[in-house]
């Protein structure tokens, strides 16, 4: 099902659309030169067209966006297990599906890997960094396995040069990192910029660029300044005065100003869903709240969305024209299959998607929360003012998708025993016994990634997507075991094939970031869960690429061709 040009155009954000239209304008300039005869006109138009095509390809290559249409792919791979029509194929290593369908990546497809500040940097007390809610959560004890903290983590703050060299040796084309808000503004508020923090990220960004690795920057990956938590309750913002939202806007402005000459892809927030649900409903992540999930969860989500809107608006109004970058948000998205074909189960699956992904997507796409959330929550769901709606609408040039797992969804038999968010969602989940499970206990379902990308694309009119996180944790006590991480390698192979199949089916997916570049501090699991493609010995800080990393480096080098063999 090739994607139509109209669908492509309508899904491209207005700014990008006007760039494309400007390119078309160049063609008209040629016509105005009025050649003397028909032959000359044809020749001229031919050259003009060729120049236009070359120029478009060049611009696409520079921006790392896919050229249009997507059928210009150079590589061919197959889906895992089933082809896109649901027919079984011969498994992972066949070159084409049973019906001969080949799946492809565009030549401009971006292959990268990701980490976040608190999970890798360490040096939490160095160079003026202020405390965050995650430092507090760890130090309080009782929240994190073995009461570990990220005080040292991967010591990336000191070892970033070697880490970047390792990224280069693995052919990574982009590295998604996050900035620690409190390295830039130690107490969270503007007016007191910590130059040591600015210097650190300048060094890191410059080193990446020297190695031809594109820096992708997330502004907020969960390390909220403790001062904001103390002053106004963090994302709950009791001030009634947009204190957190304004502080985030100011912090974002400083980052755009200081780093935007070199950073062309910004992600405002990482997984506001996880922050809201794990931080304010389930209490398993900082700030560890769970008593008032039925209200606080939605307030925390609302303020994060407003913060995103504010930062994106600052970027678009004050920086985008000159810096020519793109801005988006990374959201959690795990596909839900209906358990049966009944209407109840199909509705349950859709409700689950809307209560997770739609919650953060729809305010940006249509200026409000999904209808089903309004219906089920009534007045508990915060409302957007007209200005806030306006700020959010169209605020993403692209959408980051973080996807890890899947489940079967069905309508619960009776009014549930859960409370808060899960009761509001009102969905029972189960797993298909044929699915693999990882060391987190999460089902790993490559085909669900293709279904997810298609679901998002169909429902939201084929927006520009990047997978900004996808990965798995394995039981890897020592480096030897980790070097044989066949499970993780297979995970990436299956998921990348699913991505290629989705692209072939018309999804506008332009890149993929493996989570994570290296083992790191896995939040409430401390160092007891390893998601890295590189093993980290936390005693010696030695890094060792796992089999999955070496395999991924070949994927990148061949643009995906080795998956087909
Ligand atoms: C993401 N879930 O978190 C985060 O962005 C990363 O920082 C983290 O290390 C990574 O995924 C692996 O956990 C998630 O419950 C937290 O499904 C929870 C879930 C998924 C992702």
PDB file of N, CA and C and ligand atoms in Angstrom, residues 116 119 221-222 270-271 273-274 278 285 334 402 404 440 442 469 515 520-523 531, ligand 1:
ATOM      1  N   UNK A 116      20.074   8.641  28.861  1.00  0.00           N
ATOM      2  CA  UNK A 116      19.588   9.879  29.478  1.00  0.00           C
ATOM      3  C   UNK A 116      20.551  10.314  30.568  1.00  0.00           C
ATOM      4  N   UNK A 119      20.712   8.604  34.070  1.00  0.00           N
ATOM      5  CA  UNK A 119      21.027   7.180  33.988  1.00  0.00           C
ATOM      6  C   UNK A 119      22.498   6.890  33.681  1.00  0.00           C
ATOM      7  N   UNK A 221      14.350  14.330  30.837  1.00  0.00           N
ATOM      8  CA  UNK A 221      14.222  12.879  30.977  1.00  0.00           C
ATOM      9  C   UNK A 221      14.182  12.571  32.488  1.00  0.00           C
ATOM     10  N   UNK A 222      13.207  13.175  33.150  1.00  0.00           N
ATOM     11  CA  UNK A 222      12.763  12.801  34.495  1.00  0.00           C
ATOM     12  C   UNK A 222      13.541  13.382  35.677  1.00  0.00           C
ATOM     13  N   UNK A 270      10.589  13.342  27.697  1.00  0.00           N
ATOM     14  CA  UNK A 270      10.624  11.906  27.503  1.00  0.00           C
ATOM     15  C   UNK A 270       9.497  11.248  28.295  1.00  0.00           C
ATOM     16  N   UNK A 271       8.622  10.567  27.593  1.00  0.00           N
ATOM     17  CA  UNK A 271       7.581   9.747  28.215  1.00  0.00           C
ATOM     18  C   UNK A 271       6.841  10.429  29.366  1.00  0.00           C
ATOM     19  N   UNK A 273       3.939  10.075  29.976  1.00  0.00           N
ATOM     20  CA  UNK A 273       3.042   9.029  30.498  1.00  0.00           C
ATOM     21  C   UNK A 273       3.684   8.338  31.694  1.00  0.00           C
ATOM     22  N   UNK A 274       4.963   7.937  31.542  1.00  0.00           N
ATOM     23  CA  UNK A 274       5.638   7.194  32.610  1.00  0.00           C
ATOM     24  C   UNK A 274       5.795   8.073  33.844  1.00  0.00           C
ATOM     25  N   UNK A 278       3.750   6.336  36.636  1.00  0.00           N
ATOM     26  CA  UNK A 278       4.660   5.710  37.601  1.00  0.00           C
ATOM     27  C   UNK A 278       5.018   6.646  38.758  1.00  0.00           C
ATOM     28  N   UNK A 285       8.186   5.398  40.705  1.00  0.00           N
ATOM     29  CA  UNK A 285       9.263   6.295  40.252  1.00  0.00           C
ATOM     30  C   UNK A 285       9.092   7.644  40.963  1.00  0.00           C
ATOM     31  N   UNK A 334       2.760   1.338  23.475  1.00  0.00           N
ATOM     32  CA  UNK A 334       2.841  -0.122  23.386  1.00  0.00           C
ATOM     33  C   UNK A 334       1.525  -0.628  22.817  1.00  0.00           C
ATOM     34  N   UNK A 402       8.486   5.679  21.944  1.00  0.00           N
ATOM     35  CA  UNK A 402       9.274   4.759  22.764  1.00  0.00           C
ATOM     36  C   UNK A 402       8.442   3.497  22.936  1.00  0.00           C
ATOM     37  N   UNK A 404       8.316  -0.785  23.819  1.00  0.00           N
ATOM     38  CA  UNK A 404       9.045  -1.889  24.446  1.00  0.00           C
ATOM     39  C   UNK A 404       8.283  -3.201  24.436  1.00  0.00           C
ATOM     40  N   UNK A 440      12.778  -8.198  32.208  1.00  0.00           N
ATOM     41  CA  UNK A 440      11.860  -7.331  32.953  1.00  0.00           C
ATOM     42  C   UNK A 440      10.533  -8.052  33.190  1.00  0.00           C
ATOM     43  N   UNK A 442       8.627  -8.382  30.564  1.00  0.00           N
ATOM     44  CA  UNK A 442       7.792  -7.772  29.532  1.00  0.00           C
ATOM     45  C   UNK A 442       7.751  -8.667  28.302  1.00  0.00           C
ATOM     46  N   UNK A 469      13.083   5.176  21.264  1.00  0.00           N
ATOM     47  CA  UNK A 469      13.574   4.120  22.168  1.00  0.00           C
ATOM     48  C   UNK A 469      12.929   2.805  21.791  1.00  0.00           C
ATOM     49  N   UNK A 515      17.602   1.528  22.495  1.00  0.00           N
ATOM     50  CA  UNK A 515      17.790   1.801  23.922  1.00  0.00           C
ATOM     51  C   UNK A 515      18.437   0.576  24.531  1.00  0.00           C
ATOM     52  N   UNK A 520      22.984   0.916  32.202  1.00  0.00           N
ATOM     53  CA  UNK A 520      23.005   2.125  33.029  1.00  0.00           C
ATOM     54  C   UNK A 520      22.070   1.977  34.219  1.00  0.00           C
ATOM     55  N   UNK A 521      21.805   3.074  34.876  1.00  0.00           N
ATOM     56  CA  UNK A 521      20.942   3.078  36.062  1.00  0.00           C
ATOM     57  C   UNK A 521      19.487   2.966  35.612  1.00  0.00           C
ATOM     58  N   UNK A 522      18.892   1.798  35.820  1.00  0.00           N
ATOM     59  CA  UNK A 522      17.541   1.545  35.314  1.00  0.00           C
ATOM     60  C   UNK A 522      16.501   1.887  36.391  1.00  0.00           C
ATOM     61  N   UNK A 523      16.493   3.165  36.762  1.00  0.00           N
ATOM     62  CA  UNK A 523      15.477   3.713  37.661  1.00  0.00           C
ATOM     63  C   UNK A 523      15.245   2.833  38.898  1.00  0.00           C
ATOM     64  N   UNK A 531      19.963  -2.828  29.895  1.00  0.00           N
ATOM     65  CA  UNK A 531      19.349  -2.582  28.588  1.00  0.00           C
ATOM     66  C   UNK A 531      20.392  -2.245  27.514  1.00  0.00           C
TER      67      UNK A 531
HETATM   68  C1  LIG B   1      11.836   4.066  29.377  1.00  0.00           C
HETATM   69  N1  LIG B   1       6.946   0.241  31.172  1.00  0.00           N
HETATM   70  O1  LIG B   1      11.103   3.816  30.532  1.00  0.00           O
HETATM   71  C2  LIG B   1      12.726   5.236  29.696  1.00  0.00           C
HETATM   72  O2  LIG B   1      12.607   6.292  28.778  1.00  0.00           O
HETATM   73  C3  LIG B   1      14.157   4.868  29.907  1.00  0.00           C
HETATM   74  O3  LIG B   1      14.768   5.839  30.687  1.00  0.00           O
HETATM   75  C4  LIG B   1      14.269   3.484  30.499  1.00  0.00           C
HETATM   76  O4  LIG B   1      15.567   3.142  30.868  1.00  0.00           O
HETATM   77  C5  LIG B   1      13.748   2.517  29.468  1.00  0.00           C
HETATM   78  O5  LIG B   1      12.473   2.899  28.988  1.00  0.00           O
HETATM   79  C6  LIG B   1      13.687   1.065  29.931  1.00  0.00           C
HETATM   80  O6  LIG B   1      12.835   0.942  31.032  1.00  0.00           O
HETATM   81  C7  LIG B   1      10.094   2.896  30.610  1.00  0.00           C
HETATM   82  O7  LIG B   1       6.553  -0.008  32.301  1.00  0.00           O
HETATM   83  C8  LIG B   1       9.595   2.644  31.867  1.00  0.00           C
HETATM   84  O8  LIG B   1       6.406  -0.329  30.197  1.00  0.00           O
HETATM   85  C9  LIG B   1       8.561   1.777  32.045  1.00  0.00           C
HETATM   86  C10 LIG B   1       8.005   1.140  30.968  1.00  0.00           C
HETATM   87  C11 LIG B   1       8.489   1.378  29.708  1.00  0.00           C
HETATM   88  C12 LIG B   1       9.550   2.264  29.527  1.00  0.00           C
END
